[in-house]
Coordinates of C-alpha atoms in Angstrom, one line a residue:
M1 CA 46.2 -71.7 282.5
T2 CA 47.6 -72.6 279.0
L3 CA 51.0 -74.2 278.3
E4 CA 52.2 -70.7 277.1
T5 CA 51.4 -69.1 280.5
L6 CA 52.8 -71.8 282.7
P7 CA 55.3 -70.2 285.3
G8 CA 58.7 -70.5 283.9
S9 CA 57.6 -71.3 280.3
S10 CA 59.1 -69.2 277.4
G11 CA 55.6 -67.6 276.9
Y12 CA 55.2 -66.7 280.6
L13 CA 58.8 -65.2 280.7
D14 CA 58.0 -63.2 277.4
L15 CA 54.9 -61.8 279.2
F16 CA 56.7 -61.0 282.4
P17 CA 60.4 -60.5 281.4
E18 CA 61.1 -58.9 284.9
R19 CA 60.5 -62.3 286.5
R20 CA 63.2 -64.1 284.5
M21 CA 66.1 -65.2 286.8
S22 CA 69.7 -65.6 285.9
Y23 CA 72.2 -68.1 287.2
F24 CA 73.6 -65.7 289.9
S25 CA 70.4 -63.8 290.7
N26 CA 69.4 -65.8 293.7
P27 CA 72.2 -66.7 296.2
Y28 CA 69.9 -69.0 298.0
V29 CA 69.3 -71.2 295.0
L30 CA 73.0 -71.1 294.1
G31 CA 74.0 -72.1 297.7
L32 CA 71.6 -74.9 297.7
T33 CA 72.9 -76.1 294.4
V34 CA 76.5 -76.1 295.6
I35 CA 75.8 -77.9 298.9
A36 CA 73.8 -80.5 297.0
G37 CA 76.6 -80.8 294.5
I38 CA 79.0 -82.0 297.2
G39 CA 77.5 -85.4 296.2
G40 CA 78.9 -84.8 292.7
L41 CA 82.3 -83.9 294.4
L42 CA 82.3 -87.3 296.1
F43 CA 81.4 -89.0 292.8
G44 CA 84.2 -87.1 290.9
Y45 CA 86.9 -87.6 293.7
D46 CA 86.2 -91.2 293.8
T47 CA 86.5 -91.7 290.0
G48 CA 89.7 -89.7 289.9
V49 CA 91.5 -90.7 293.0
I50 CA 91.7 -94.4 292.3
S51 CA 93.6 -93.9 289.1
G52 CA 96.5 -92.5 291.0
A53 CA 96.1 -94.6 294.0
L54 CA 96.2 -97.7 291.9
L55 CA 99.8 -96.9 290.9
Y56 CA 100.9 -97.2 294.6
I57 CA 98.5 -100.0 295.6
K58 CA 100.4 -102.1 293.0
D59 CA 103.7 -101.3 294.8
D60 CA 102.3 -102.3 298.2
F61 CA 100.5 -105.5 297.1
E62 CA 102.4 -107.7 294.7
V63 CA 99.3 -109.8 294.0
V64 CA 97.6 -106.6 292.6
N65 CA 100.6 -105.7 290.5
Q66 CA 100.6 -109.2 288.9
S67 CA 96.9 -109.2 288.1
S68 CA 95.1 -106.9 285.7
F69 CA 91.8 -108.5 286.8
L70 CA 92.4 -107.5 290.5
Q71 CA 93.4 -104.0 289.4
E72 CA 90.1 -103.8 287.4
T73 CA 88.1 -105.2 290.5
I74 CA 89.5 -102.6 292.8
V75 CA 88.4 -99.9 290.4
S76 CA 85.2 -101.5 289.5
M77 CA 83.8 -102.6 292.8
A78 CA 82.9 -99.0 293.5
L79 CA 80.9 -99.2 290.4
V80 CA 79.1 -102.3 291.6
G81 CA 78.2 -100.5 294.8
A82 CA 77.1 -97.5 292.7
M83 CA 75.0 -99.5 290.5
I84 CA 73.1 -100.9 293.6
G85 CA 73.0 -97.5 295.2
A86 CA 71.5 -95.9 292.1
A87 CA 68.9 -98.6 291.7
S88 CA 67.8 -98.3 295.3
G89 CA 68.3 -94.6 295.3
G90 CA 65.3 -93.8 293.1
W91 CA 62.9 -95.6 295.6
I92 CA 64.6 -94.0 298.6
N93 CA 64.2 -90.5 297.0
D94 CA 60.5 -91.0 296.4
A95 CA 59.8 -92.7 299.7
Y96 CA 61.9 -90.6 302.1
G97 CA 62.8 -87.4 300.3
R98 CA 65.9 -86.0 298.6
K99 CA 67.3 -84.7 301.8
K100 CA 67.3 -88.0 303.7
A101 CA 68.6 -89.8 300.7
T102 CA 71.7 -87.4 300.6
L103 CA 72.3 -87.7 304.4
L104 CA 72.3 -91.6 304.0
A105 CA 74.7 -91.4 301.1
D106 CA 77.1 -89.3 303.2
V107 CA 77.1 -91.8 306.0
V108 CA 77.7 -94.8 303.8
F109 CA 80.4 -92.9 301.9
T110 CA 82.3 -92.0 305.0
A111 CA 82.2 -95.5 306.4
G112 CA 83.7 -96.8 303.1
A113 CA 86.5 -94.1 303.2
I114 CA 87.5 -95.3 306.7
V115 CA 87.5 -99.0 305.6
M116 CA 89.6 -98.1 302.5
A117 CA 92.2 -96.1 304.6
A118 CA 92.6 -99.0 307.1
A119 CA 92.5 -101.9 304.6
P120 CA 95.2 -104.5 305.5
D121 CA 94.8 -106.3 302.2
P122 CA 93.3 -105.9 298.8
Y123 CA 90.1 -107.7 299.7
V124 CA 89.2 -105.3 302.5
L125 CA 90.1 -102.6 300.2
I126 CA 87.6 -103.9 297.7
L127 CA 84.9 -103.9 300.5
G128 CA 85.6 -100.3 301.2
R129 CA 85.4 -99.5 297.5
F130 CA 82.0 -101.2 297.5
L131 CA 80.7 -99.1 300.4
V132 CA 82.0 -95.9 298.9
G133 CA 80.2 -96.9 295.6
L134 CA 76.9 -97.4 297.5
G135 CA 77.1 -93.8 298.7
V136 CA 78.1 -92.4 295.3
G137 CA 75.3 -94.3 293.7
I138 CA 72.6 -92.8 295.9
A139 CA 74.1 -89.3 295.5
S140 CA 74.2 -89.6 291.7
V141 CA 70.4 -90.0 291.6
T142 CA 69.7 -87.4 294.4
A143 CA 71.7 -84.4 293.6
P144 CA 70.5 -83.7 290.0
V145 CA 66.8 -84.2 291.0
Y146 CA 67.0 -82.1 294.1
I147 CA 68.7 -79.3 292.3
A148 CA 66.3 -79.5 289.3
E149 CA 63.2 -79.4 291.5
A150 CA 64.4 -76.2 293.3
S151 CA 65.5 -74.5 290.0
P152 CA 63.6 -72.0 288.0
S153 CA 63.1 -73.5 284.5
E154 CA 65.2 -70.8 282.7
V155 CA 68.4 -71.6 284.5
R156 CA 67.7 -75.3 285.4
G157 CA 70.2 -76.6 282.9
G158 CA 73.0 -74.5 284.2
L159 CA 72.2 -75.3 287.8
V160 CA 72.0 -79.0 287.2
S161 CA 75.2 -78.7 285.3
T162 CA 76.9 -77.2 288.4
N163 CA 76.5 -80.8 289.9
V164 CA 78.6 -82.0 286.9
L165 CA 81.1 -79.2 287.6
M166 CA 81.4 -80.5 291.1
I167 CA 82.1 -84.1 289.6
T168 CA 84.8 -82.7 287.4
G169 CA 86.1 -80.4 290.2
G170 CA 86.2 -83.5 292.4
Q171 CA 88.3 -85.3 289.8
F172 CA 90.7 -82.4 289.6
L173 CA 90.9 -82.3 293.5
S174 CA 91.7 -86.0 293.5
Y175 CA 94.7 -85.4 291.2
L176 CA 95.9 -82.6 293.4
V177 CA 95.7 -84.9 296.4
N178 CA 97.4 -87.7 294.5
L179 CA 100.3 -85.5 293.8
A180 CA 100.4 -84.1 297.3
F181 CA 100.7 -87.5 298.8
T182 CA 103.2 -89.1 296.3
E183 CA 106.1 -88.8 298.8
V184 CA 104.1 -89.4 302.0
P185 CA 104.3 -92.8 303.8
G186 CA 101.0 -94.7 303.3
T187 CA 100.5 -92.9 300.1
W188 CA 97.3 -94.5 298.8
R189 CA 95.7 -94.7 302.2
W190 CA 95.8 -91.0 302.5
M191 CA 94.5 -90.6 298.9
L192 CA 91.6 -92.7 299.6
G193 CA 90.9 -91.9 303.3
V194 CA 90.6 -88.1 303.0
S195 CA 87.6 -88.6 300.5
G196 CA 85.4 -89.0 303.7
I197 CA 85.9 -85.3 304.6
P198 CA 83.6 -83.8 302.0
A199 CA 81.0 -86.3 303.0
V200 CA 81.1 -85.3 306.6
I201 CA 81.0 -81.6 305.5
Q202 CA 77.9 -82.2 303.3
F203 CA 76.1 -84.2 306.0
F204 CA 76.1 -81.2 308.4
L205 CA 75.3 -78.6 305.7
M206 CA 72.4 -80.6 304.5
L207 CA 70.9 -80.6 308.0
C208 CA 70.4 -76.9 307.4
L209 CA 68.8 -77.2 304.0
P210 CA 65.1 -77.8 303.2
E211 CA 63.6 -80.7 301.5
S212 CA 62.7 -80.4 297.7
P213 CA 59.6 -78.2 297.4
R214 CA 58.2 -80.5 294.6
W215 CA 58.5 -83.5 296.9
L216 CA 56.9 -81.6 299.7
F217 CA 54.0 -80.8 297.5
M218 CA 53.7 -84.4 296.4
K219 CA 53.6 -85.5 300.1
N220 CA 50.9 -82.8 300.8
E221 CA 53.2 -80.7 303.0
K222 CA 52.2 -77.5 301.2
D223 CA 53.1 -75.0 303.9
K224 CA 56.8 -76.3 304.0
A225 CA 56.8 -76.2 300.2
I226 CA 55.5 -72.6 300.0
D227 CA 58.1 -71.6 302.6
V228 CA 61.0 -73.0 300.4
L229 CA 59.5 -71.5 297.2
S230 CA 59.3 -68.1 298.9
K231 CA 63.1 -68.1 299.2
I232 CA 63.4 -68.9 295.4
Y233 CA 60.8 -66.6 293.8
D234 CA 59.6 -63.0 294.2
I235 CA 56.0 -62.6 295.5
A236 CA 54.4 -62.2 292.1
R237 CA 55.9 -65.3 290.5
L238 CA 55.6 -67.2 293.8
E239 CA 51.8 -67.1 293.6
D240 CA 51.9 -68.5 290.0
E241 CA 54.4 -71.2 290.9
V242 CA 52.2 -72.4 293.8
N243 CA 49.0 -72.3 291.7
H244 CA 50.8 -74.4 289.1
L245 CA 52.1 -76.9 291.6
S246 CA 48.6 -77.2 293.1
A247 CA 47.1 -78.0 289.7
A248 CA 49.8 -80.5 289.0
E249 CA 49.2 -82.2 292.3
E250 CA 45.5 -82.6 291.5
E251 CA 46.6 -84.3 288.2
E252 CA 48.9 -86.5 290.1
L253 CA 46.3 -87.6 292.5
Q254 CA 44.1 -88.8 289.6
R255 CA 46.8 -91.2 288.6
K256 CA 48.1 -94.3 290.4
Q257 CA 49.5 -93.6 293.9
T258 CA 52.3 -96.1 293.7
V259 CA 54.6 -96.4 290.7
K260 CA 56.5 -99.7 290.2
Y261 CA 59.5 -100.4 288.1
L262 CA 57.5 -102.2 285.5
D263 CA 55.1 -99.3 285.1
V264 CA 57.9 -97.4 283.3
F265 CA 57.8 -99.8 280.4
R266 CA 53.8 -100.0 280.3
T267 CA 53.2 -96.4 279.5
K268 CA 54.4 -95.4 276.0
E269 CA 55.3 -91.8 276.8
I270 CA 57.3 -92.8 279.9
R271 CA 59.0 -95.7 278.0
L272 CA 60.1 -93.2 275.3
A273 CA 61.4 -90.8 277.8
F274 CA 63.3 -93.5 279.7
L275 CA 64.8 -94.8 276.3
A276 CA 66.1 -91.3 275.8
G277 CA 67.4 -90.7 279.2
A278 CA 68.9 -94.2 279.8
G279 CA 70.5 -94.1 276.3
L280 CA 72.2 -90.9 277.0
Q281 CA 73.6 -92.3 280.2
A282 CA 74.9 -95.4 278.5
F283 CA 76.5 -93.5 275.6
Q284 CA 78.1 -91.2 278.1
Q285 CA 80.0 -94.2 279.5
F286 CA 80.5 -96.3 276.3
T287 CA 82.2 -93.3 274.5
G288 CA 85.0 -93.8 277.1
I289 CA 84.9 -90.9 279.6
N290 CA 85.7 -92.8 282.7
T291 CA 88.2 -95.0 281.0
V292 CA 90.0 -91.7 280.4
M293 CA 89.6 -90.5 284.0
Y294 CA 90.2 -93.9 285.7
Y295 CA 93.1 -94.9 283.6
S296 CA 94.6 -91.6 282.4
P297 CA 97.9 -92.1 284.3
T298 CA 98.1 -95.6 283.1
I299 CA 97.4 -94.4 279.4
V300 CA 100.0 -91.7 279.9
Q301 CA 102.5 -94.5 280.9
M302 CA 101.4 -96.6 278.0
A303 CA 102.3 -93.6 275.7
G304 CA 105.7 -93.8 277.0
F305 CA 106.0 -91.6 280.1
S306 CA 107.3 -94.0 282.8
S307 CA 107.5 -91.9 285.9
N308 CA 104.4 -92.2 288.2
Q309 CA 104.7 -88.4 289.2
L310 CA 104.9 -87.3 285.6
A311 CA 102.0 -89.4 284.7
L312 CA 99.9 -88.0 287.6
L313 CA 101.0 -84.4 286.6
L314 CA 99.8 -84.8 283.0
S315 CA 96.6 -86.4 284.3
L316 CA 96.1 -83.3 286.6
I317 CA 96.3 -81.1 283.5
I318 CA 93.6 -83.3 281.9
A319 CA 91.3 -83.1 284.9
A320 CA 91.8 -79.3 285.0
M321 CA 90.6 -79.1 281.3
N322 CA 87.6 -81.4 282.3
A323 CA 86.5 -78.9 285.1
A324 CA 87.1 -75.9 282.8
G325 CA 85.1 -77.5 280.0
T326 CA 82.2 -78.1 282.4
V327 CA 82.2 -74.3 283.2
V328 CA 81.7 -73.6 279.5
G329 CA 78.9 -76.2 279.5
I330 CA 77.1 -74.5 282.3
Y331 CA 76.8 -71.5 280.0
L332 CA 76.1 -73.2 276.7
I333 CA 73.4 -75.7 277.9
D334 CA 70.8 -73.0 278.6
H335 CA 71.9 -70.9 275.6
F336 CA 72.9 -73.4 272.9
G337 CA 70.5 -76.2 274.0
R338 CA 70.9 -79.7 275.2
K339 CA 70.7 -81.5 271.9
K340 CA 73.0 -79.3 269.8
L341 CA 75.6 -79.4 272.7
A342 CA 75.5 -83.2 272.7
L343 CA 75.9 -83.6 269.0
S344 CA 78.7 -81.1 268.8
S345 CA 80.4 -82.8 271.8
L346 CA 80.2 -86.2 270.3
S347 CA 81.6 -85.0 266.9
G348 CA 84.7 -83.7 268.7
V349 CA 84.9 -87.0 270.8
I350 CA 85.0 -89.1 267.6
V351 CA 87.8 -87.0 266.1
S352 CA 89.9 -87.2 269.5
L353 CA 89.5 -90.9 269.8
V354 CA 90.7 -91.4 266.2
I355 CA 93.8 -89.2 267.1
L356 CA 94.4 -91.3 270.2
A357 CA 94.1 -94.6 268.1
W358 CA 96.5 -93.2 265.6
A359 CA 99.1 -92.3 268.3
F360 CA 99.0 -95.9 269.7
F361 CA 99.0 -97.5 266.3
A362 CA 102.1 -95.4 265.2
E363 CA 103.9 -95.8 268.6
T364 CA 106.9 -98.3 268.5
P365 CA 108.6 -99.9 271.6
G366 CA 111.8 -97.9 271.0
S367 CA 110.2 -94.5 270.7
S368 CA 109.0 -93.8 274.2
N369 CA 108.6 -90.1 275.2
G370 CA 108.6 -89.3 271.5
I371 CA 106.2 -87.5 269.2
Y372 CA 103.6 -90.2 269.4
G373 CA 103.6 -90.2 273.2
W374 CA 102.8 -86.4 273.2
L375 CA 100.2 -87.0 270.4
A376 CA 98.4 -89.5 272.8
V377 CA 98.5 -86.8 275.5
I378 CA 97.1 -84.2 273.1
G379 CA 94.5 -86.7 272.0
L380 CA 93.4 -87.2 275.6
A381 CA 93.3 -83.3 276.2
L382 CA 91.2 -82.9 273.1
Y383 CA 88.8 -85.6 274.2
I384 CA 88.2 -83.8 277.4
A385 CA 87.8 -80.5 275.8
F386 CA 85.0 -81.8 273.5
F387 CA 83.4 -84.1 276.0
A388 CA 83.3 -81.9 279.2
P389 CA 81.0 -79.1 277.9
G390 CA 78.5 -81.5 276.2
M391 CA 78.3 -85.2 277.0
G392 CA 79.5 -84.5 280.5
P393 CA 76.4 -82.4 281.8
V394 CA 73.7 -83.2 279.1
P395 CA 72.8 -86.7 280.2
W396 CA 72.5 -85.7 283.9
T397 CA 70.5 -82.5 283.0
V398 CA 68.1 -84.2 280.5
N399 CA 67.4 -87.0 283.0
S400 CA 66.6 -84.5 285.8
E401 CA 64.0 -82.9 283.6
I402 CA 62.3 -85.4 281.2
Y403 CA 60.2 -87.5 283.7
P404 CA 56.8 -86.6 285.3
E405 CA 56.9 -85.9 289.0
Q406 CA 55.5 -89.3 289.9
Y407 CA 58.2 -91.1 287.9
R408 CA 61.2 -88.8 288.4
G409 CA 62.8 -90.6 291.4
I410 CA 62.2 -94.1 290.0
C411 CA 63.2 -93.2 286.4
G412 CA 66.2 -91.1 287.5
G413 CA 67.4 -94.1 289.6
M414 CA 67.0 -96.5 286.8
S415 CA 68.8 -94.3 284.2
A416 CA 71.6 -93.7 286.7
T417 CA 71.9 -97.5 287.2
V418 CA 72.3 -97.8 283.4
N419 CA 75.1 -95.2 283.7
W420 CA 76.8 -97.3 286.4
I421 CA 76.4 -100.6 284.7
S422 CA 77.9 -99.1 281.5
N423 CA 80.6 -97.5 283.6
L424 CA 81.3 -100.9 285.2
I425 CA 81.5 -102.8 281.9
V426 CA 83.9 -100.2 280.5
A427 CA 86.1 -100.1 283.6
Q428 CA 86.2 -103.9 284.0
T429 CA 87.2 -104.5 280.4
F430 CA 89.3 -101.7 279.2
L431 CA 92.7 -103.0 280.3
T432 CA 91.8 -106.5 279.3
V433 CA 90.6 -105.4 275.9
A434 CA 93.7 -103.1 275.3
E435 CA 96.0 -106.1 276.1
A436 CA 94.1 -108.4 273.8
V437 CA 93.6 -106.3 270.7
G438 CA 95.8 -103.3 271.4
T439 CA 95.1 -99.7 272.8
G440 CA 94.7 -98.3 269.4
V441 CA 91.9 -100.7 268.3
T442 CA 90.3 -100.1 271.7
F443 CA 90.0 -96.4 271.1
L444 CA 88.7 -97.0 267.6
I445 CA 86.0 -99.2 269.2
L446 CA 85.0 -96.3 271.4
A447 CA 85.0 -93.9 268.4
S448 CA 82.5 -96.3 266.6
I449 CA 80.2 -96.2 269.6
A450 CA 80.4 -92.5 269.7
L451 CA 79.2 -92.4 266.0
V452 CA 76.2 -94.6 267.0
A453 CA 75.6 -92.1 269.8
V454 CA 75.3 -89.3 267.2
V455 CA 72.6 -91.2 265.4
F456 CA 70.8 -92.0 268.8
V457 CA 70.8 -88.4 270.0
S458 CA 69.5 -87.1 266.5
V459 CA 66.6 -89.6 266.5
Y460 CA 65.5 -90.0 270.1
V461 CA 66.5 -87.0 272.1
P462 CA 64.3 -83.9 271.9
E463 CA 65.4 -80.4 272.8
T464 CA 64.3 -79.4 276.3
K465 CA 66.0 -76.0 276.7
G466 CA 63.9 -73.5 278.6
L467 CA 60.8 -75.8 278.9
T468 CA 58.8 -76.5 282.1
F469 CA 58.4 -79.9 283.4
V470 CA 54.8 -79.9 282.0
E471 CA 56.0 -78.8 278.6
V472 CA 58.6 -81.6 278.6
E473 CA 55.9 -84.2 279.6
Q474 CA 53.8 -83.0 276.6
I475 CA 56.6 -83.6 274.3
W476 CA 56.6 -87.3 275.1
K477 CA 52.8 -87.4 274.9
E478 CA 53.1 -86.0 271.3
R479 CA 55.8 -88.5 270.3
A480 CA 53.7 -91.4 271.8
Y481 CA 50.3 -90.5 270.4
G482 CA 50.7 -87.7 267.9
S483 CA 50.1 -84.0 268.2
G484 CA 46.4 -84.1 268.1
C485 CA 45.9 -84.0 271.8
N486 CA 44.5 -80.5 272.3
T487 CA 48.0 -78.8 272.6
Q488 CA 50.3 -77.0 270.3
S489 CA 53.1 -79.0 269.0
L490 CA 55.9 -78.4 271.5
L491 CA 57.8 -81.2 269.8
E492 CA 58.1 -79.0 266.8
Q493 CA 59.2 -76.1 268.9
G494 CA 62.0 -78.2 270.5
N495 CA 63.2 -79.4 267.1
Q496 CA 63.4 -75.9 265.8
S497 CA 65.4 -74.8 268.7
S498 CA 67.7 -77.7 268.3

């Protein structure tokens, strides 16, 4: 079997076009994707809900109102938990499977939601935020890998991006909930407490779903894996997929049985793949997306809109644009390509951040609710419009497909940890930096980082659109050792399509 005839490769699908699958062609795969994506919904809801809840937490706890550091800690403690959850989530995924990892994430998240809703003071609230973060961190590693491993290669990008749609949908839902509870006693407790409901729903739905077929193959449970694959592919392609997985398993058996964290840096092709994956995750955060989502009501108030409810309403519109942009990304990522999409997205992000910076530079204390306040809101909306279809889904999609099976869990966990560490740094410093140097300068700093990201993506990230896992693995071997390793230059193919 050559690279051109691997099941799911472009050459294979050209030979057998009737076996090509579309995004909606298999309800089973789509249902599996949506249920696994509830982990993304939890992720998004948590990042969105705290921005509105914080406005009311400050009203209830004077000590929080007087301390930017405490406000940042309430936001950021979930990120500390997520960082730990992501770091351990890769190992949990490889050792116990994607399904059990998801169930564990749901239990921990629900416990955190209950603690937050009942918190008598800011410090118990911070503990609840930590527990919720643990659950979100594990889910952030698990959902993309679980979806990718059950997805046909020709629609893998769109299906993994559905998890990102669930993230943005969760953020939109959180703003709806925030608005719904603005006049209800115990406002922020309801906002934070109801987040446990999707976790409970996912827990029971996941009990009905199978384990990842690739993980089952890796653990030598072939009968169970074939049973899952038979629900994804027709009989003709199923046989080819099973033969391909069997051959891949034989190759994996010839490698080391146990992968350790340091092994990622000892093998050149894995090191290059991790650099690309982790770099994308870092730039996703350092270009400011969760600054916008966490603090969008606060930014709107900085722009001169003093009403809590008006700030939340404008933020709801921004969250809706985020979700809508992700829908566009689901289509573009498998048609336009990962690399082109990321570069186009970053270019728009730079322009949007410059507009935001200009709005805050031009704003004067006596011109609240004036033209520059609206310019800031327009800048936020443009930022989301450019970010959501590209730099939203691309890092998660690329990280779900660039690592060999043996390294997928551990590298996915490590790169997600980089995402959460970067997220933590931005969330913990944004208000402080904005107070120290001004909001306008802060947005210019983010624009400069986005410019560096353009260079990074151009140099280090290959195009992986439509490639099988084996083809992607070959790209890294060629980058590490050159193209003279008895294969055609897939790297050249990827660059041509980008």
